[in-house]
Amino acid sequence: AQTVTQSQPEMSVQEAETVTLSCTYDTSESDYYLFWYKQPPSRQMILVIRQEAYKQQNATENRFSVNFQKAAKSFSLKISDSQLGDAAMYFCAYRSSVTGSYQLTFGKGTKLSVIP
Amino acid sequence: DSGVTQTPKHLITATGQRVTLRCSPRSGDLSVYWYQQSLDQGLQFLIQYYNGEERAKGNILERFSAQQFPDLHSELNLSSLELGDSALYFCASSAAGQPTDTQYFGPGTRLTVL
């Protein structure tokens, strides 16, 4: 079974600075998908960014980018120019591409605080 | 707003009772996923339906059951409730249940068992 590990339960960043959240995963599959979801105090789960394992290029979405290291099974999220609205729980998630197994496997999350 | 709706937003009930949580997927989405978020277990996959049929099962207890109806809305039934069932229950939907699809989450139903 796949596992996802987020080793930083809490992190903080100064407004306008850059922060990197770590995620590692364990799988024997070669083709899969990785995601970062944001959960603000409202509890809504919001997709931040996704990465297909077969793509070598790291995904970017505005101020959010990932560092995907397939061999190391590492998938970190970098948030640039941090804003107060970025304060939330961030979950790393894995999805297999094996037929019938499309559910998301989540890490325990990292709580990000943004200091004004 | 993801387009996925869940009712009710909050539910408070007693041990031993039965409740039903409802989810309406985004327009056009055929696949529905249920997840449970608790302090102990984090976010866990419970069950997936695709176009009315069960597609995959996760850590779903035997006391829990679900179904997806012809109009594609889904219900999660929780029975013989225990204190440990208190959690946030999310429904997510995707277009066709394929690995390339994005799952969009509803706002969740907060269940409190007293």
mmCIF file of C-alpha atoms in Angstrom:
data_model
loop_
_atom_site.group_PDB
_atom_site.id
_atom_site.type_symbol
_atom_site.label_atom_id
_atom_site.label_comp_id
_atom_site.label_asym_id
_atom_site.label_seq_id
_atom_site.Cartn_x
_atom_site.Cartn_y
_atom_site.Cartn_z
ATOM 1 C CA ALA A 1 0.000 0.000 0.000
ATOM 2 C CA GLN A 2 1.113 3.516 -0.696
ATOM 3 C CA THR A 3 1.996 5.846 2.151
ATOM 4 C CA VAL A 4 2.492 9.592 2.245
ATOM 5 C CA THR A 5 4.593 11.299 4.900
ATOM 6 C CA GLN A 6 4.658 14.954 5.804
ATOM 7 C CA SER A 7 7.381 15.382 8.403
ATOM 8 C CA GLN A 8 6.619 18.987 9.346
ATOM 9 C CA PRO A 9 3.452 19.195 11.477
ATOM 10 C CA GLU A 10 3.737 22.991 11.656
ATOM 11 C CA MET A 11 5.614 25.706 9.837
ATOM 12 C CA SER A 12 5.576 29.470 9.777
ATOM 13 C CA VAL A 13 6.643 32.067 7.243
ATOM 14 C CA GLN A 14 6.854 35.840 7.173
ATOM 15 C CA GLU A 15 4.495 37.574 4.799
ATOM 16 C CA ALA A 16 6.112 38.048 1.353
ATOM 17 C CA GLU A 17 8.746 35.402 2.078
ATOM 18 C CA THR A 18 9.132 31.935 0.569
ATOM 19 C CA VAL A 19 8.414 28.652 2.335
ATOM 20 C CA THR A 20 8.832 25.016 1.317
ATOM 21 C CA LEU A 21 6.650 22.194 2.626
ATOM 22 C CA SER A 22 8.034 18.665 2.446
ATOM 23 C CA CYS A 23 6.364 15.441 1.378
ATOM 24 C CA THR A 24 7.718 11.969 0.752
ATOM 25 C CA TYR A 25 5.817 8.928 -0.422
ATOM 26 C CA ASP A 26 6.327 5.231 -0.788
ATOM 27 C CA THR A 27 5.126 3.285 -3.812
ATOM 28 C CA SER A 28 6.195 0.470 -6.081
ATOM 29 C CA GLU A 29 4.310 1.916 -9.025
ATOM 30 C CA SER A 30 5.936 3.866 -11.826
ATOM 31 C CA ASP A 31 2.939 5.863 -12.969
ATOM 32 C CA TYR A 32 0.943 7.911 -10.510
ATOM 33 C CA TYR A 33 -0.239 11.403 -9.633
ATOM 34 C CA LEU A 34 0.679 13.701 -6.783
ATOM 35 C CA PHE A 35 -1.306 16.598 -5.390
ATOM 36 C CA TRP A 36 -1.165 19.363 -2.846
ATOM 37 C CA TYR A 37 -4.473 20.365 -1.272
ATOM 38 C CA LYS A 38 -5.052 23.384 0.957
ATOM 39 C CA GLN A 39 -7.533 23.349 3.837
ATOM 40 C CA PRO A 40 -8.168 26.816 5.277
ATOM 41 C CA PRO A 41 -10.087 27.348 8.543
ATOM 42 C CA SER A 42 -13.322 27.029 6.556
ATOM 43 C CA ARG A 43 -12.392 23.306 6.183
ATOM 44 C CA GLN A 44 -12.936 23.363 2.425
ATOM 45 C CA MET A 45 -10.402 21.187 0.572
ATOM 46 C CA ILE A 46 -8.919 23.184 -2.297
ATOM 47 C CA LEU A 47 -6.615 21.767 -4.954
ATOM 48 C CA VAL A 48 -3.404 23.787 -5.129
ATOM 49 C CA ILE A 49 -1.321 21.906 -7.669
ATOM 50 C CA ARG A 50 -0.925 18.498 -9.295
ATOM 51 C CA GLN A 51 1.978 16.601 -10.812
ATOM 52 C CA GLU A 52 1.942 13.623 -13.149
ATOM 53 C CA ALA A 53 4.794 11.227 -12.374
ATOM 54 C CA TYR A 54 5.605 10.692 -16.050
ATOM 55 C CA LYS A 55 6.304 14.398 -16.502
ATOM 56 C CA GLN A 56 9.824 15.473 -15.627
ATOM 57 C CA GLN A 57 8.935 19.143 -15.612
ATOM 58 C CA ASN A 58 7.881 20.482 -12.238
ATOM 59 C CA ALA A 59 4.353 21.877 -12.072
ATOM 60 C CA THR A 60 3.751 25.553 -11.303
ATOM 61 C CA GLU A 61 0.586 27.489 -10.535
ATOM 62 C CA ASN A 62 1.223 31.202 -10.018
ATOM 63 C CA ARG A 63 3.050 31.524 -6.663
ATOM 64 C CA PHE A 64 2.964 27.768 -6.071
ATOM 65 C CA SER A 65 5.508 25.350 -7.497
ATOM 66 C CA VAL A 66 6.699 21.855 -6.736
ATOM 67 C CA ASN A 67 10.033 20.120 -6.643
ATOM 68 C CA PHE A 68 9.317 16.577 -7.816
ATOM 69 C CA GLN A 69 12.165 14.108 -7.324
ATOM 70 C CA LYS A 70 10.870 10.767 -8.574
ATOM 71 C CA ALA A 71 13.892 8.677 -7.660
ATOM 72 C CA ALA A 72 13.893 10.071 -4.134
ATOM 73 C CA LYS A 73 10.068 9.842 -3.943
ATOM 74 C CA SER A 74 9.928 13.430 -2.805
ATOM 75 C CA PHE A 75 7.329 16.057 -3.678
ATOM 76 C CA SER A 76 7.792 19.415 -1.965
ATOM 77 C CA LEU A 77 5.636 22.525 -2.335
ATOM 78 C CA LYS A 78 7.172 25.975 -2.573
ATOM 79 C CA ILE A 79 5.042 29.007 -1.858
ATOM 80 C CA SER A 80 6.570 32.277 -3.017
ATOM 81 C CA ASP A 81 5.592 35.768 -1.856
ATOM 82 C CA SER A 82 3.523 34.293 0.973
ATOM 83 C CA GLN A 83 0.231 36.007 1.715
ATOM 84 C CA LEU A 84 -1.985 36.001 4.794
ATOM 85 C CA GLY A 85 -4.531 33.986 2.859
ATOM 86 C CA ASP A 86 -2.024 31.163 2.462
ATOM 87 C CA ALA A 87 -2.396 30.298 6.141
ATOM 88 C CA ALA A 88 -3.973 26.837 6.183
ATOM 89 C CA MET A 89 -3.372 23.116 6.534
ATOM 90 C CA TYR A 90 -1.623 21.696 3.508
ATOM 91 C CA PHE A 91 -2.044 18.059 2.558
ATOM 92 C CA CYS A 92 0.108 16.103 0.171
ATOM 93 C CA ALA A 93 -1.777 13.330 -1.624
ATOM 94 C CA TYR A 94 -0.976 10.377 -3.860
ATOM 95 C CA ARG A 95 -3.149 8.758 -6.458
ATOM 96 C CA SER A 96 -2.373 5.511 -8.240
ATOM 97 C CA SER A 97 -3.024 5.054 -11.932
ATOM 98 C CA VAL A 98 -3.847 1.371 -11.455
ATOM 99 C CA THR A 99 -7.325 0.609 -12.722
ATOM 100 C CA GLY A 100 -9.969 0.908 -10.051
ATOM 101 C CA SER A 101 -7.698 2.514 -7.461
ATOM 102 C CA TYR A 102 -8.227 6.186 -8.002
ATOM 103 C CA GLN A 103 -8.734 7.298 -4.443
ATOM 104 C CA LEU A 104 -6.420 9.815 -2.847
ATOM 105 C CA THR A 105 -4.015 8.775 -0.084
ATOM 106 C CA PHE A 106 -3.214 11.753 2.109
ATOM 107 C CA GLY A 107 -0.387 12.683 4.432
ATOM 108 C CA LYS A 108 -1.101 13.957 7.942
ATOM 109 C CA GLY A 109 -0.779 17.576 6.866
ATOM 110 C CA THR A 110 1.371 20.614 7.637
ATOM 111 C CA LYS A 111 -0.153 23.627 9.366
ATOM 112 C CA LEU A 112 1.231 26.793 7.807
ATOM 113 C CA SER A 113 1.076 30.090 9.678
ATOM 114 C CA VAL A 114 1.804 33.379 7.931
ATOM 115 C CA ILE A 115 3.224 36.135 10.125
ATOM 116 C CA PRO A 116 2.330 39.703 9.125
ATOM 117 C CA ASP B 1 -17.194 27.057 -4.619
ATOM 118 C CA SER B 2 -16.307 23.626 -6.014
ATOM 119 C CA GLY B 3 -19.807 22.858 -7.284
ATOM 120 C CA VAL B 4 -20.100 19.862 -4.962
ATOM 121 C CA THR B 5 -22.813 20.218 -2.340
ATOM 122 C CA GLN B 6 -23.180 18.329 0.908
ATOM 123 C CA THR B 7 -26.014 18.336 3.406
ATOM 124 C CA PRO B 8 -26.318 18.815 6.275
ATOM 125 C CA LYS B 9 -23.355 21.000 7.229
ATOM 126 C CA HIS B 10 -23.508 19.919 10.846
ATOM 127 C CA LEU B 11 -25.070 16.917 12.522
ATOM 128 C CA ILE B 12 -25.215 16.180 16.230
ATOM 129 C CA THR B 13 -26.549 12.843 17.354
ATOM 130 C CA ALA B 14 -26.231 10.232 20.081
ATOM 131 C CA THR B 15 -24.405 6.929 20.242
ATOM 132 C CA GLY B 16 -26.296 4.056 18.709
ATOM 133 C CA GLN B 17 -28.175 6.247 16.263
ATOM 134 C CA ARG B 18 -28.194 6.186 12.459
ATOM 135 C CA VAL B 19 -27.606 9.149 10.156
ATOM 136 C CA THR B 20 -27.540 9.804 6.419
ATOM 137 C CA LEU B 21 -25.182 12.226 4.745
ATOM 138 C CA ARG B 22 -26.000 13.493 1.284
ATOM 139 C CA CYS B 23 -23.779 14.607 -1.572
ATOM 140 C CA SER B 24 -24.570 16.128 -4.950
ATOM 141 C CA PRO B 25 -21.625 16.009 -7.379
ATOM 142 C CA ARG B 26 -20.654 18.733 -9.810
ATOM 143 C CA SER B 27 -22.821 18.879 -12.885
ATOM 144 C CA GLY B 28 -21.671 16.225 -15.330
ATOM 145 C CA ASP B 29 -19.436 14.354 -12.878
ATOM 146 C CA LEU B 30 -20.111 10.622 -12.764
ATOM 147 C CA SER B 31 -17.824 9.589 -9.922
ATOM 148 C CA VAL B 32 -18.259 10.237 -6.215
ATOM 149 C CA TYR B 33 -15.749 9.590 -3.442
ATOM 150 C CA TRP B 34 -16.329 9.669 0.312
ATOM 151 C CA TYR B 35 -13.552 10.567 2.767
ATOM 152 C CA GLN B 36 -13.452 10.794 6.552
ATOM 153 C CA GLN B 37 -11.273 13.336 8.344
ATOM 154 C CA SER B 38 -10.676 12.714 12.042
ATOM 155 C CA LEU B 39 -8.021 13.840 14.496
ATOM 156 C CA ASP B 40 -6.863 10.245 15.047
ATOM 157 C CA GLN B 41 -6.816 8.915 11.514
ATOM 158 C CA GLY B 42 -6.387 12.013 9.375
ATOM 159 C CA LEU B 43 -8.010 11.967 5.943
ATOM 160 C CA GLN B 44 -9.059 8.488 4.892
ATOM 161 C CA PHE B 45 -10.770 7.196 1.784
ATOM 162 C CA LEU B 46 -13.986 5.332 2.484
ATOM 163 C CA ILE B 47 -15.647 4.378 -0.790
ATOM 164 C CA GLN B 48 -16.025 5.359 -4.449
ATOM 165 C CA TYR B 49 -18.981 5.115 -6.802
ATOM 166 C CA TYR B 50 -19.012 5.519 -10.540
ATOM 167 C CA ASN B 51 -22.273 6.016 -12.405
ATOM 168 C CA GLY B 52 -24.265 4.193 -9.761
ATOM 169 C CA GLU B 53 -21.904 1.292 -9.155
ATOM 170 C CA GLU B 54 -19.371 0.746 -6.404
ATOM 171 C CA ARG B 55 -15.863 1.151 -7.839
ATOM 172 C CA ALA B 56 -13.492 0.917 -4.882
ATOM 173 C CA LYS B 57 -13.581 0.442 -1.125
ATOM 174 C CA GLY B 58 -11.208 1.775 1.470
ATOM 175 C CA ASN B 59 -11.272 1.772 5.257
ATOM 176 C CA ILE B 60 -15.032 1.740 5.506
ATOM 177 C CA LEU B 61 -16.576 0.084 8.545
ATOM 178 C CA GLU B 62 -19.288 -2.534 8.143
ATOM 179 C CA ARG B 63 -21.629 -0.194 10.035
ATOM 180 C CA PHE B 64 -21.259 2.278 7.166
ATOM 181 C CA SER B 65 -22.803 1.930 3.734
ATOM 182 C CA ALA B 66 -23.250 4.132 0.718
ATOM 183 C CA GLN B 67 -25.020 4.271 -2.597
ATOM 184 C CA GLN B 68 -25.218 6.427 -5.694
ATOM 185 C CA PHE B 69 -28.605 7.056 -7.214
ATOM 186 C CA PRO B 70 -29.660 7.376 -10.886
ATOM 187 C CA ASP B 71 -29.506 11.167 -10.621
ATOM 188 C CA LEU B 72 -25.867 10.654 -9.454
ATOM 189 C CA HIS B 73 -26.290 12.056 -5.972
ATOM 190 C CA SER B 74 -24.840 9.859 -3.257
ATOM 191 C CA GLU B 75 -25.701 9.061 0.332
ATOM 192 C CA LEU B 76 -23.466 7.765 3.091
ATOM 193 C CA ASN B 77 -25.314 5.908 5.833
ATOM 194 C CA LEU B 78 -23.703 5.569 9.248
ATOM 195 C CA SER B 79 -25.379 3.280 11.782
ATOM 196 C CA SER B 80 -24.832 2.172 15.396
ATOM 197 C CA LEU B 81 -22.834 5.323 15.827
ATOM 198 C CA GLU B 82 -19.945 5.422 18.279
ATOM 199 C CA LEU B 83 -18.085 8.359 19.790
ATOM 200 C CA GLY B 84 -15.151 7.610 17.518
ATOM 201 C CA ASP B 85 -17.283 8.217 14.436
ATOM 202 C CA SER B 86 -17.232 11.945 15.170
ATOM 203 C CA ALA B 87 -15.428 13.446 12.193
ATOM 204 C CA LEU B 88 -15.685 15.615 9.130
ATOM 205 C CA TYR B 89 -17.052 13.647 6.186
ATOM 206 C CA PHE B 90 -16.152 14.868 2.724
ATOM 207 C CA CYS B 91 -17.631 13.999 -0.582
ATOM 208 C CA ALA B 92 -15.595 14.603 -3.736
ATOM 209 C CA SER B 93 -16.561 14.206 -7.347
ATOM 210 C CA SER B 94 -14.693 13.775 -10.600
ATOM 211 C CA ALA B 95 -15.718 13.644 -14.220
ATOM 212 C CA ALA B 96 -15.225 9.994 -15.115
ATOM 213 C CA GLY B 97 -13.381 8.354 -12.270
ATOM 214 C CA GLN B 98 -10.151 8.233 -14.239
ATOM 215 C CA PRO B 99 -6.708 8.783 -12.717
ATOM 216 C CA THR B 100 -6.258 11.936 -14.767
ATOM 217 C CA ASP B 101 -9.392 13.503 -13.305
ATOM 218 C CA THR B 102 -9.251 16.150 -10.621
ATOM 219 C CA GLN B 103 -11.323 15.429 -7.533
ATOM 220 C CA TYR B 104 -13.325 18.420 -6.341
ATOM 221 C CA PHE B 105 -14.322 18.387 -2.696
ATOM 222 C CA GLY B 106 -17.554 19.499 -1.114
ATOM 223 C CA PRO B 107 -17.627 21.608 2.070
ATOM 224 C CA GLY B 108 -18.031 18.548 4.285
ATOM 225 C CA THR B 109 -20.496 17.423 6.929
ATOM 226 C CA ARG B 110 -19.352 17.773 10.520
ATOM 227 C CA LEU B 111 -20.699 14.820 12.534
ATOM 228 C CA THR B 112 -20.641 14.964 16.304
ATOM 229 C CA VAL B 113 -21.644 11.845 18.234
ATOM 230 C CA LEU B 114 -22.422 12.468 21.906
#
